[in-house]
Coordinates of C-alpha atoms in Angstrom, one line a residue:
L1 CA -139.0 -287.4 141.4
L2 CA -137.4 -287.7 144.8
V3 CA -134.1 -286.6 143.4
F4 CA -135.8 -284.2 141.2
G5 CA -137.1 -282.5 144.7
L6 CA -134.2 -282.5 146.6
M7 CA -131.9 -280.8 143.9
F8 CA -134.5 -278.1 144.3
W9 CA -134.5 -278.3 148.2
K10 CA -131.0 -278.6 148.5
P11 CA -128.3 -277.8 145.8
T12 CA -125.9 -279.6 147.7
V13 CA -127.4 -282.8 146.2
H14 CA -125.5 -283.3 143.2
P15 CA -127.0 -285.3 140.2
R16 CA -123.6 -287.3 140.3
Y17 CA -124.7 -288.7 143.6
V18 CA -127.3 -291.1 141.5
L19 CA -125.3 -292.2 138.6
M20 CA -124.5 -295.6 139.8
V21 CA -128.3 -296.2 140.0
T22 CA -128.8 -294.7 136.5
P23 CA -128.5 -298.2 134.9
A24 CA -131.1 -299.6 137.3
I25 CA -133.6 -296.7 136.6
F26 CA -133.4 -296.8 132.8
L27 CA -134.0 -300.6 132.7
A28 CA -137.0 -300.0 135.2
T29 CA -138.4 -296.9 132.9
G30 CA -137.8 -298.9 129.9
G31 CA -139.7 -301.9 131.0
A32 CA -142.3 -299.8 132.5
L33 CA -142.7 -298.0 129.2
A34 CA -142.9 -301.3 127.6
G35 CA -145.3 -302.8 129.7
L36 CA -147.5 -299.9 129.6
S37 CA -147.3 -299.7 126.1
S38 CA -148.8 -303.5 125.5
L39 CA -152.1 -302.6 127.5
T40 CA -155.1 -303.1 125.3
G41 CA -158.5 -301.1 125.6
W42 CA -159.2 -298.7 127.8
M43 CA -156.7 -299.4 129.9
R44 CA -154.4 -298.4 126.8
W45 CA -155.4 -294.6 127.4
V46 CA -154.4 -295.1 131.3
G47 CA -151.1 -296.7 129.9
A48 CA -150.0 -294.0 127.6
G49 CA -150.9 -291.2 130.0
L50 CA -148.9 -292.9 132.7
G51 CA -146.1 -293.3 130.2
L52 CA -146.0 -289.7 129.5
A53 CA -145.9 -288.9 133.0
L54 CA -143.1 -291.2 133.6
G55 CA -141.1 -290.0 130.4
L56 CA -141.7 -286.4 131.3
A57 CA -140.4 -286.8 134.8
V58 CA -137.1 -288.4 133.6
A59 CA -136.9 -285.8 130.9
M60 CA -137.4 -283.0 133.4
T61 CA -134.9 -284.6 136.0
S62 CA -132.2 -285.0 133.5
V63 CA -132.8 -281.5 131.6
H64 CA -132.7 -279.9 135.0
G65 CA -129.4 -282.1 135.8
L66 CA -127.6 -280.8 132.7
R67 CA -128.8 -277.0 133.2
I68 CA -127.4 -276.9 136.8
V69 CA -124.3 -278.4 136.2
Y70 CA -123.4 -276.1 133.4
T71 CA -124.9 -273.0 134.7
D72 CA -125.3 -273.2 138.6
S73 CA -122.3 -272.3 140.7
N74 CA -123.3 -274.2 143.8
Y75 CA -122.5 -277.2 141.8
F76 CA -119.4 -276.0 140.0
R77 CA -116.4 -277.9 141.1
A78 CA -113.4 -275.9 142.8
D79 CA -111.2 -274.6 140.3
A80 CA -107.9 -276.5 141.0
R81 CA -106.7 -276.0 137.0
G82 CA -106.6 -272.1 137.3
T83 CA -105.6 -272.0 140.9
A84 CA -102.5 -274.0 139.9
R85 CA -102.0 -272.2 136.7
Y86 CA -101.5 -269.1 138.6
L87 CA -99.2 -270.6 141.1
S88 CA -97.3 -272.0 138.3
E89 CA -96.9 -268.5 136.6
V90 CA -96.1 -266.3 139.8
A91 CA -94.1 -268.8 142.3
T92 CA -90.5 -268.7 142.2
Q93 CA -87.9 -271.1 143.7
S94 CA -87.4 -268.3 146.6
D95 CA -91.0 -269.2 147.1
A96 CA -93.1 -271.8 149.0
V97 CA -96.6 -273.1 148.3
V98 CA -98.6 -274.7 151.1
I99 CA -101.7 -276.2 151.1
D100 CA -103.7 -276.2 154.1
S101 CA -104.8 -280.0 153.8
P102 CA -103.4 -282.9 152.1
D103 CA -105.2 -282.2 148.8
F104 CA -103.6 -283.7 145.8
T105 CA -105.8 -282.1 143.0
I106 CA -103.7 -279.0 142.6
E107 CA -100.3 -281.0 142.7
Q108 CA -101.5 -282.7 139.4
Y109 CA -101.8 -279.4 137.5
Y110 CA -99.1 -277.7 139.3
T111 CA -95.9 -276.9 137.1
G112 CA -94.0 -274.2 139.4
A113 CA -90.6 -274.1 140.3
A114 CA -91.7 -273.4 144.1
P115 CA -92.0 -276.7 146.5
L116 CA -95.5 -277.6 147.0
R117 CA -97.1 -279.5 149.8
G118 CA -100.0 -280.2 151.8
V119 CA -99.8 -279.5 155.5
K120 CA -102.3 -280.9 158.1
M121 CA -102.8 -279.3 161.5
L122 CA -105.9 -281.5 162.7
A123 CA -104.5 -283.3 166.0
R124 CA -101.0 -282.8 164.8
E125 CA -100.1 -279.2 165.5
A126 CA -96.2 -279.9 166.5
D127 CA -95.6 -282.1 163.7
G128 CA -97.5 -279.3 161.3
L129 CA -95.4 -276.7 162.5
A130 CA -92.2 -278.6 161.8
E131 CA -93.2 -279.4 158.5
L132 CA -94.2 -275.9 157.9
Q133 CA -90.7 -274.8 159.0
T134 CA -88.6 -277.0 156.8
L135 CA -90.8 -276.0 153.8
T136 CA -90.4 -272.3 154.1
A137 CA -86.9 -272.3 155.7
G138 CA -85.0 -269.6 153.6
K139 CA -88.1 -268.7 151.4
Q140 CA -88.9 -265.2 150.5
H141 CA -92.6 -265.8 150.0
V142 CA -94.9 -268.3 151.1
F143 CA -98.5 -268.9 149.0
L144 CA -101.0 -270.5 151.4
I145 CA -104.0 -272.2 149.5
R146 CA -107.0 -272.1 151.3
W147 CA -109.4 -274.8 150.2
D148 CA -113.3 -274.1 151.3
L149 CA -114.0 -277.4 152.2
S150 CA -110.8 -278.0 154.2
R151 CA -111.2 -278.6 157.9
T152 CA -107.8 -279.8 158.5
D153 CA -106.6 -276.2 160.0
D154 CA -110.2 -274.7 161.2
R155 CA -108.2 -273.0 164.2
R156 CA -106.3 -270.9 161.7
F157 CA -102.8 -271.8 163.0
I158 CA -100.9 -271.6 159.9
P159 CA -102.3 -268.1 159.2
F160 CA -101.2 -267.0 162.3
L161 CA -97.9 -268.5 162.0
L162 CA -97.6 -267.0 158.6
E163 CA -98.3 -263.5 159.9
H164 CA -96.5 -263.9 163.1
A165 CA -93.2 -264.3 160.8
G166 CA -94.0 -261.7 158.1
R167 CA -97.2 -260.0 156.4
L168 CA -100.1 -260.5 154.3
L169 CA -99.5 -258.9 151.1
E170 CA -102.3 -260.1 148.8
Q171 CA -105.3 -262.5 148.6
R172 CA -106.4 -264.0 145.2
L173 CA -109.8 -265.8 144.9
F174 CA -110.8 -268.8 142.8
H175 CA -114.0 -271.0 142.7
G176 CA -113.4 -273.4 145.8
Y177 CA -109.9 -271.9 146.5
G178 CA -108.3 -268.9 147.9
V179 CA -104.4 -268.2 147.8
W180 CA -102.8 -265.9 150.6
R181 CA -99.6 -264.3 149.7
Y182 CA -97.2 -264.0 152.8
E183 CA -93.7 -262.1 152.6
L184 CA -91.8 -263.6 155.1
E185 CA -89.3 -261.4 157.4
Q186 CA -88.2 -264.1 159.9
P187 CA -88.3 -268.2 160.3
V188 CA -91.8 -269.5 160.9
H189 CA -91.9 -270.2 164.8
M190 CA -94.2 -270.1 167.5
P191 CA -93.8 -267.2 169.9
P192 CA -93.4 -267.6 173.5
L193 CA -96.4 -266.8 175.6
Q194 CA -96.4 -265.1 178.8
P195 CA -98.1 -266.5 182.2
A196 CA -101.6 -265.1 183.0
Q197 CA -104.2 -266.1 185.6
V198 CA -107.6 -264.9 184.4
N199 CA -110.4 -266.7 185.7
F200 CA -113.6 -266.8 183.8
S201 CA -116.7 -267.8 185.9
N202 CA -114.7 -270.3 187.4
Q203 CA -115.2 -272.5 183.9
L204 CA -112.1 -271.4 181.7
L205 CA -108.9 -270.3 183.0
L206 CA -106.3 -268.3 180.8
H207 CA -102.8 -269.1 181.8
G208 CA -101.0 -267.8 178.6
V209 CA -100.8 -265.0 176.4
F210 CA -99.1 -263.8 173.5
G211 CA -99.8 -260.3 171.6
D212 CA -97.5 -258.7 168.9
P213 CA -96.4 -255.6 170.9
E214 CA -96.3 -253.4 167.3
A215 CA -97.9 -253.7 164.2
H216 CA -98.7 -251.4 161.0
A217 CA -101.7 -250.3 159.7
G218 CA -103.1 -252.5 157.2
E219 CA -101.5 -255.5 158.6
G220 CA -102.5 -258.0 161.4
V221 CA -101.9 -258.5 165.1
T222 CA -101.1 -262.2 166.2
V223 CA -102.7 -263.3 169.4
A224 CA -102.4 -266.8 170.8
L225 CA -104.3 -267.4 174.2
S226 CA -103.4 -270.8 176.6
W227 CA -106.5 -272.2 178.1
Q228 CA -107.1 -274.7 180.8
V229 CA -110.5 -276.3 181.7
L230 CA -111.7 -275.7 185.3
R231 CA -115.2 -277.0 184.8
P232 CA -116.8 -278.8 181.8
T233 CA -119.6 -277.1 180.2
Q234 CA -122.5 -277.8 178.1
H235 CA -121.9 -274.5 175.8
A236 CA -120.0 -273.5 173.3
Y237 CA -118.1 -270.6 174.1
K238 CA -116.7 -267.8 171.2
V239 CA -114.0 -265.4 172.3
A240 CA -113.6 -261.9 170.6
V241 CA -110.5 -260.4 170.2
A242 CA -110.5 -256.7 170.0
L243 CA -108.4 -253.8 169.4
T244 CA -109.4 -251.0 171.0
D245 CA -108.4 -247.3 171.3
E246 CA -107.5 -245.4 174.7
Q247 CA -111.2 -244.7 175.1
G248 CA -112.3 -248.4 174.9
R249 CA -113.8 -247.9 171.3
V250 CA -113.4 -251.2 169.3
V251 CA -111.1 -250.3 166.0
S252 CA -111.1 -254.0 164.7
N253 CA -112.1 -257.4 166.2
R254 CA -112.3 -261.2 165.3
D255 CA -114.4 -263.4 166.8
I256 CA -114.3 -267.5 166.8
L257 CA -115.2 -270.4 168.5
L258 CA -113.2 -271.9 170.9
M259 CA -111.6 -275.4 169.7
D260 CA -109.1 -277.6 171.0
E261 CA -106.1 -279.3 168.4
R262 CA -108.6 -282.1 167.7
H263 CA -111.3 -279.2 166.8
R264 CA -113.6 -279.9 169.3
Y265 CA -116.0 -277.2 170.6
T266 CA -115.8 -276.1 174.5
F267 CA -118.9 -278.4 175.4
R268 CA -116.5 -281.2 174.5
W269 CA -113.5 -280.2 176.7
E270 CA -112.9 -282.2 179.9
A271 CA -112.0 -280.7 183.1
G272 CA -108.3 -280.1 183.3
L273 CA -107.5 -279.9 179.3
R274 CA -105.2 -277.4 178.3
T275 CA -105.0 -276.1 174.6
T276 CA -103.9 -272.8 172.6
T277 CA -105.9 -270.9 170.2
Y278 CA -104.8 -268.5 167.6
H279 CA -106.3 -265.2 166.4
V280 CA -105.0 -262.5 163.8
V281 CA -106.6 -259.3 164.2
P282 CA -106.4 -256.7 160.9
V283 CA -105.4 -253.1 161.7
P284 CA -107.6 -251.2 159.4
L285 CA -105.7 -249.4 156.7
G286 CA -105.7 -245.9 157.8
T287 CA -105.6 -246.2 161.7
P288 CA -103.8 -243.1 163.0
P289 CA -100.7 -244.2 164.5
G290 CA -100.5 -244.5 168.3
Q291 CA -101.0 -246.8 171.3
Y292 CA -103.8 -249.2 171.2
R293 CA -105.0 -252.1 173.5
L294 CA -105.8 -255.8 172.9
A295 CA -109.0 -257.0 175.0
I296 CA -111.0 -260.3 174.9
Q297 CA -114.3 -261.3 175.9
L298 CA -115.9 -265.0 176.3
Y299 CA -119.2 -265.2 175.2
E300 CA -122.2 -267.8 174.0
E301 CA -124.0 -267.1 170.6
D302 CA -127.3 -268.5 170.0
E303 CA -126.9 -270.4 166.6
E304 CA -130.2 -269.5 164.9
T305 CA -130.2 -265.7 165.8
G306 CA -126.7 -264.9 166.2
Q307 CA -127.6 -263.0 169.4
I308 CA -125.4 -263.3 172.4
V309 CA -126.9 -265.2 175.0
Q310 CA -124.2 -264.8 178.1
H311 CA -121.0 -263.7 178.4
L312 CA -118.5 -265.2 181.1
D313 CA -117.4 -263.0 184.1
V314 CA -114.0 -262.3 184.7
L315 CA -113.1 -263.0 188.2
D316 CA -111.2 -261.4 191.0
V317 CA -109.0 -262.9 193.4
A318 CA -112.0 -263.0 195.7
G319 CA -114.0 -264.9 193.3
N320 CA -116.1 -261.7 192.4
P321 CA -117.3 -260.5 189.2
A322 CA -114.9 -257.6 187.8
G323 CA -116.6 -257.3 184.4
Q324 CA -116.6 -259.3 181.1
T325 CA -113.4 -257.8 179.1
H326 CA -110.0 -258.3 180.2
E327 CA -107.0 -256.5 178.5
I328 CA -104.3 -258.5 177.4
G329 CA -101.6 -256.2 176.3
T330 CA -101.1 -253.0 174.2
V331 CA -100.1 -252.6 170.6
H332 CA -98.2 -249.8 169.2
V333 CA -99.7 -249.0 165.6
R334 CA -97.3 -247.6 162.8
L335 CA -98.0 -246.2 159.9
P336 CA -98.4 -248.7 157.0
R337 CA -95.5 -249.7 154.8
R338 CA -97.4 -250.1 151.7
L339 CA -100.4 -248.9 150.2
A340 CA -102.7 -252.2 150.2
D341 CA -105.6 -253.5 152.3
P342 CA -105.2 -257.3 151.7
Y343 CA -107.5 -257.8 154.8
E344 CA -110.1 -255.9 153.2
T345 CA -110.3 -253.6 156.3
L346 CA -112.2 -250.5 154.3
R347 CA -114.8 -252.7 152.4
G348 CA -118.0 -251.7 154.3
I349 CA -116.8 -247.6 153.4
P350 CA -118.9 -247.0 150.4
S351 CA -116.4 -245.6 147.6
D352 CA -117.5 -242.0 147.2
E353 CA -116.1 -239.3 144.8
A354 CA -113.3 -237.7 146.9
R355 CA -114.1 -233.8 147.5
P356 CA -111.9 -231.3 149.0
L357 CA -111.7 -230.0 152.4
G358 CA -109.4 -227.9 151.6
D359 CA -105.9 -227.5 149.9
G360 CA -104.1 -230.7 149.7
L361 CA -107.0 -232.6 151.7
L362 CA -109.5 -235.0 150.3
L363 CA -112.5 -236.5 151.9
R364 CA -112.6 -239.6 150.0
S365 CA -115.6 -241.2 151.5
A366 CA -118.0 -240.4 154.9
L367 CA -120.5 -243.1 156.7
L368 CA -123.1 -242.2 159.0
P369 CA -124.0 -245.7 160.5
V370 CA -127.2 -244.7 161.9
T371 CA -129.6 -242.1 160.5
Q372 CA -131.9 -241.6 163.7
I373 CA -130.5 -240.5 167.3
A374 CA -132.2 -239.5 170.5
P375 CA -130.9 -236.5 172.5
G376 CA -127.9 -237.4 175.0
E377 CA -126.6 -240.3 172.3
R378 CA -123.4 -240.1 170.6
L379 CA -123.5 -240.0 166.6
P380 CA -120.8 -242.0 165.2
V381 CA -119.3 -240.8 162.0
V382 CA -116.6 -242.5 160.0
L383 CA -114.2 -240.5 157.9
L384 CA -111.9 -241.7 155.0
L385 CA -109.5 -238.9 154.4
S386 CA -106.2 -238.6 152.7
A387 CA -103.8 -235.7 151.9
E388 CA -102.7 -234.8 148.4
R389 CA -99.2 -233.7 149.2
E390 CA -96.8 -233.9 152.5
A391 CA -96.6 -231.1 155.2
L392 CA -100.1 -230.0 155.1
A393 CA -100.9 -226.9 157.3
D394 CA -101.7 -228.0 160.9
E395 CA -105.3 -227.5 161.9
P396 CA -107.7 -229.7 163.5
I397 CA -110.8 -231.2 161.4
A398 CA -114.6 -231.0 163.2
V399 CA -117.3 -233.0 162.6
E400 CA -120.2 -231.2 163.2
V401 CA -124.4 -231.6 163.7
A402 CA -126.2 -228.3 162.8
R403 CA -129.2 -227.1 162.4
N404 CA -130.5 -223.6 160.6
D405 CA -126.6 -222.9 160.5
R406 CA -126.4 -223.6 164.5
V407 CA -124.1 -225.9 165.7
L408 CA -125.8 -228.5 168.3
G409 CA -122.8 -230.7 168.9
A410 CA -119.2 -231.1 167.5
V411 CA -115.9 -233.0 167.8
V412 CA -112.9 -230.9 167.0
S413 CA -109.6 -232.2 167.0
H414 CA -106.6 -233.8 165.3
A415 CA -106.9 -237.5 163.6
G416 CA -106.3 -240.3 166.3
N417 CA -107.9 -238.6 169.3
G418 CA -105.5 -235.6 168.8
R419 CA -102.3 -237.3 168.4
F420 CA -101.9 -237.4 164.3
P421 CA -102.3 -233.8 162.9
T422 CA -102.6 -233.3 159.1
S423 CA -99.1 -232.0 159.1
A424 CA -97.7 -235.6 159.6
W425 CA -100.0 -237.4 157.1
R426 CA -98.1 -239.0 154.0
A427 CA -99.4 -238.3 150.6
G428 CA -102.0 -240.6 149.0
F429 CA -102.2 -242.8 152.1
P430 CA -105.7 -243.0 153.4
V431 CA -106.6 -242.0 157.3
L432 CA -109.5 -243.8 158.6
E433 CA -111.0 -241.2 161.0
R434 CA -114.0 -242.4 163.7
R435 CA -115.9 -239.7 165.5
F436 CA -118.6 -239.6 168.1
V437 CA -120.8 -236.6 168.3
L438 CA -122.5 -235.8 171.4
I439 CA -126.2 -234.6 170.6
P440 CA -127.0 -232.2 173.5
P441 CA -129.9 -233.6 175.7
E442 CA -131.9 -230.6 175.5
T443 CA -131.9 -231.0 171.7
S444 CA -135.6 -230.5 170.1
P445 CA -136.8 -233.2 167.8
G446 CA -136.1 -232.7 164.2
S447 CA -133.7 -233.0 161.4
A448 CA -130.4 -232.0 161.2
V449 CA -127.4 -232.0 158.7
V450 CA -123.6 -233.6 159.6
Q451 CA -121.0 -231.9 158.2
V452 CA -117.1 -231.9 158.0
R453 CA -114.8 -228.9 157.9
W454 CA -110.7 -228.3 158.0
G455 CA -110.0 -225.8 160.2
G456 CA -111.8 -222.3 159.5
R457 CA -112.7 -223.2 156.0
A458 CA -116.0 -223.9 154.7
A459 CA -118.0 -227.2 155.6
L460 CA -118.9 -230.2 153.4
T461 CA -122.3 -231.8 154.2
I462 CA -122.1 -235.5 154.6
G463 CA -125.5 -236.6 155.6
E464 CA -128.9 -236.0 157.5
V465 CA -129.8 -237.4 160.5
A466 CA -133.2 -237.3 162.5
I467 CA -133.2 -236.4 166.0
S468 CA -135.8 -237.9 168.2
G469 CA -137.3 -236.8 171.4
R470 CA -137.8 -238.8 174.6
A471 CA -140.5 -238.6 177.6
R472 CA -138.9 -236.8 180.8
R473 CA -140.5 -237.0 184.1
F474 CA -140.2 -233.9 186.9
D475 CA -142.3 -235.3 189.2
P476 CA -141.1 -237.6 191.8
P477 CA -142.2 -241.3 191.4
E478 CA -142.8 -243.5 194.5
F479 CA -140.8 -245.6 196.1
A480 CA -140.5 -247.8 199.2
E481 CA -137.5 -246.6 200.8
R482 CA -135.6 -243.3 200.9
V483 CA -131.9 -243.1 200.2
G484 CA -130.8 -239.7 199.6
T485 CA -127.2 -239.9 198.4
R486 CA -125.6 -237.5 195.9
Y487 CA -123.2 -238.0 193.1
P488 CA -121.8 -234.3 192.9
E489 CA -122.6 -232.6 189.4
V490 CA -124.3 -235.9 188.4
A491 CA -127.4 -237.0 190.4
E492 CA -129.1 -238.2 193.7
L493 CA -130.2 -241.9 194.2
V494 CA -133.4 -240.8 195.8
G495 CA -135.2 -244.0 196.9
A496 CA -135.1 -247.8 196.1
T497 CA -137.6 -250.5 196.1
I498 CA -137.6 -254.3 195.8
V499 CA -140.4 -255.0 193.2
Q500 CA -140.0 -258.7 193.1
P501 CA -138.1 -260.7 196.0
Y502 CA -135.9 -263.3 195.7
D503 CA -137.4 -266.3 193.5
P504 CA -135.2 -269.6 194.2
A505 CA -136.6 -270.9 190.9
S506 CA -135.0 -268.2 188.5
Q507 CA -132.5 -267.2 191.0
T508 CA -133.2 -263.5 190.3
M509 CA -135.0 -260.6 192.3
V510 CA -136.2 -257.3 190.5
V511 CA -134.9 -254.0 192.4
S512 CA -135.9 -250.5 191.0
L513 CA -134.0 -247.4 191.6
V514 CA -134.9 -243.6 191.5
W515 CA -132.4 -241.4 190.1
Q516 CA -132.8 -237.7 189.9
A517 CA -130.3 -236.0 187.9
L518 CA -128.5 -233.2 189.2
N519 CA -126.3 -232.0 186.8
P520 CA -126.2 -227.9 185.9
R521 CA -124.2 -228.9 182.7
P522 CA -124.4 -231.6 180.3
I523 CA -122.8 -235.1 181.6
E524 CA -120.2 -236.3 179.5
Q525 CA -119.3 -239.4 180.8
E526 CA -121.5 -242.4 180.4
Y527 CA -122.1 -244.0 183.8
V528 CA -123.6 -247.5 184.5
A529 CA -125.4 -248.3 187.7
S530 CA -124.6 -251.9 189.4
V531 CA -127.1 -253.2 191.7
Q532 CA -125.2 -256.0 193.9
V533 CA -125.8 -258.4 196.4
L534 CA -123.3 -259.2 199.0
D535 CA -123.5 -262.0 201.8
A536 CA -122.5 -261.6 205.0
A537 CA -118.8 -262.4 204.5
G538 CA -118.7 -259.2 201.5
R539 CA -118.4 -261.8 198.9
L540 CA -120.8 -260.8 195.7
I541 CA -123.5 -263.5 194.9
G542 CA -125.8 -261.4 193.1
Q543 CA -125.6 -258.5 190.4
S544 CA -126.9 -256.4 187.6
D545 CA -125.3 -253.9 185.7
H546 CA -126.5 -251.6 182.8
P547 CA -126.8 -247.5 182.3
P548 CA -129.8 -246.0 184.3
A549 CA -133.0 -246.8 182.7
H550 CA -130.9 -248.2 179.5
L551 CA -130.4 -244.6 178.7
P552 CA -127.0 -243.3 178.4
T553 CA -126.2 -240.6 181.2
T554 CA -125.2 -238.2 178.7
S555 CA -128.7 -237.6 177.9
W556 CA -130.0 -236.6 181.3
V557 CA -131.6 -233.2 182.0
N558 CA -131.0 -231.3 185.3
G559 CA -133.8 -232.0 187.8
E560 CA -135.5 -235.3 185.7
F561 CA -136.4 -238.2 187.5
I562 CA -135.3 -241.4 185.9
E563 CA -136.8 -244.9 187.1
D564 CA -134.4 -247.9 186.6
Q565 CA -135.1 -251.4 187.0
H566 CA -132.6 -254.0 187.8
Q567 CA -133.2 -257.9 187.6
V568 CA -130.3 -258.9 189.7
T569 CA -129.1 -262.7 189.0
F570 CA -127.7 -264.6 192.0
R571 CA -124.8 -267.0 191.6
E572 CA -125.8 -268.8 195.0
P573 CA -129.0 -268.6 197.3
P574 CA -128.7 -265.5 199.8
G575 CA -129.0 -267.7 202.6
N576 CA -130.0 -266.0 205.5
G577 CA -130.1 -262.8 204.0
G578 CA -127.8 -260.3 202.0
Q579 CA -126.9 -256.9 201.6
L580 CA -127.6 -254.7 198.6
I581 CA -125.4 -251.9 197.5
V582 CA -125.5 -249.5 194.2
V583 CA -122.4 -248.6 192.4
L584 CA -122.0 -246.0 189.5
Y585 CA -119.1 -246.4 187.5
D586 CA -117.7 -245.2 184.4
M587 CA -118.5 -247.4 181.1
H588 CA -115.0 -247.2 179.6
S589 CA -112.5 -246.8 182.4
L590 CA -114.8 -249.0 185.0
Q591 CA -113.6 -246.2 187.6
R592 CA -116.2 -245.9 190.4
L593 CA -117.8 -242.5 190.9
K594 CA -117.6 -241.0 194.7
T595 CA -120.2 -239.9 196.5
S596 CA -120.4 -236.4 198.4
D597 CA -119.2 -238.2 201.5
G598 CA -116.3 -240.0 199.8
R599 CA -117.8 -243.6 199.4
D600 CA -117.9 -245.7 196.3
A601 CA -121.0 -247.9 197.0
V602 CA -124.1 -246.9 198.5
T603 CA -126.1 -249.5 200.9
L604 CA -129.5 -249.5 200.2
P605 CA -131.8 -249.8 203.4
L606 CA -133.4 -253.1 201.9
Q607 CA -133.4 -256.8 203.1
V608 CA -132.6 -259.8 200.6
R609 CA -134.9 -262.7 201.7

């Protein structure tokens, strides 16, 4: 009964795990049944009932075990035979087959011409690299077998090396195995890292960086990051490596838990340890060509909810926080070399029936990630387009939000932020276009349609969005101290109040700001308000950054008041006091906005105690 319950509760408890005790189980069961059957009198009926229950328990467990072994995929063994059969048919003498662990099962079934070898990277990456170089020397293609239960290359060093030496062509999935086929363009090697000095919260130092300077759409960008532990931590940190456009918006990213060569997470790293991590960031098929950026962030994630608990700050030379994102390089993305998507970068885009936008231009799919939005926010729209022939008319593509034939907001440009006109598109190749349409702040609540048009042609409706309203305040709220500093054409910082003084227990204080929008025209930039505390030496010891009242500044209406509360977190106690300042900066460029008298920071008439 215990085994029966375990198999229902946790499918990984396989019936074969009790195979060694089945002789004892059946002998005991037989003995029990024999003893029960020998009872007399009224005990005979009790024995019959107990015997029936025991027999049913054994029968139900056996039937359930047979059923799941033959019908439940949770218990299926990895398909080593099918994987080996496929490799035996397609791999040639000019290829190599690599297993990411010393798994001898596939070797028993493999009969192909290409050499096959398991390469273990766990705690032996230098030796593993040498073995991989020997095996792949002079080879045209490499088949990498990824066993689902393998833990010998959790850092994904082999995929990094193979992608850097060539490109991934395709993936084939078998039960329990994945086969990745790479085409080599150069010998497998570890690229040299460039020196760096990036301090993350005095805990980790990024002291070496490599990133591919160019890549093709539909392929991967390889990145290597070398770390040194400045101070041990109790947290398991993840690193996010992102490919972003010139506006700072993420095109593609990969997040992974940091681990050293022995596959230990950061909470087991000792001071002074040095290690390198390896990353492959896919470039989505259809990404417009041009210059993109590589940026990284370090953060801790809640294991149960998956929510970010904290980011590590990038510290400047003075030890002050300078943001949470560090740009490590640029990548020039080129047109795809083949019509394939081995990293499945377009998987989340629905496969709609293609519709013509005009002569020769097709809208293959459209996606609205959100269907409800507030005035002043930007509506994300994802388009998948393609040309049916070469040399199309050189006209821009418009994404519009309209109501009653009146356009509320629109983005009109060529693909790739204007640098990839339709006249340069290749026939049959997809173009992935992301647009962010600003909903004007004065827009009234109600529904609106989202439509796409090419040049002056008729528009195609791709969906509907609900525009909500938000409360606005035009009478001044109360505040403790007047500030009266203006940011021309944007706002005035009217006043400030310390709502909660510094609390030594939580190392926080709460400051409330009052802004008044002074924008005769809608604000196009999204600004962040930063409340900072400086000590007597001018060092930053406390900070809180977020858009005012957590609302985009693009939603402000001229004359309205915004109450903006900040919980300032301190890195160290303020001691004999501190100076409170406010900075307003662009969310994407991080450029500070200047006041009317040319300052880039406003000193508040408040005391930190």
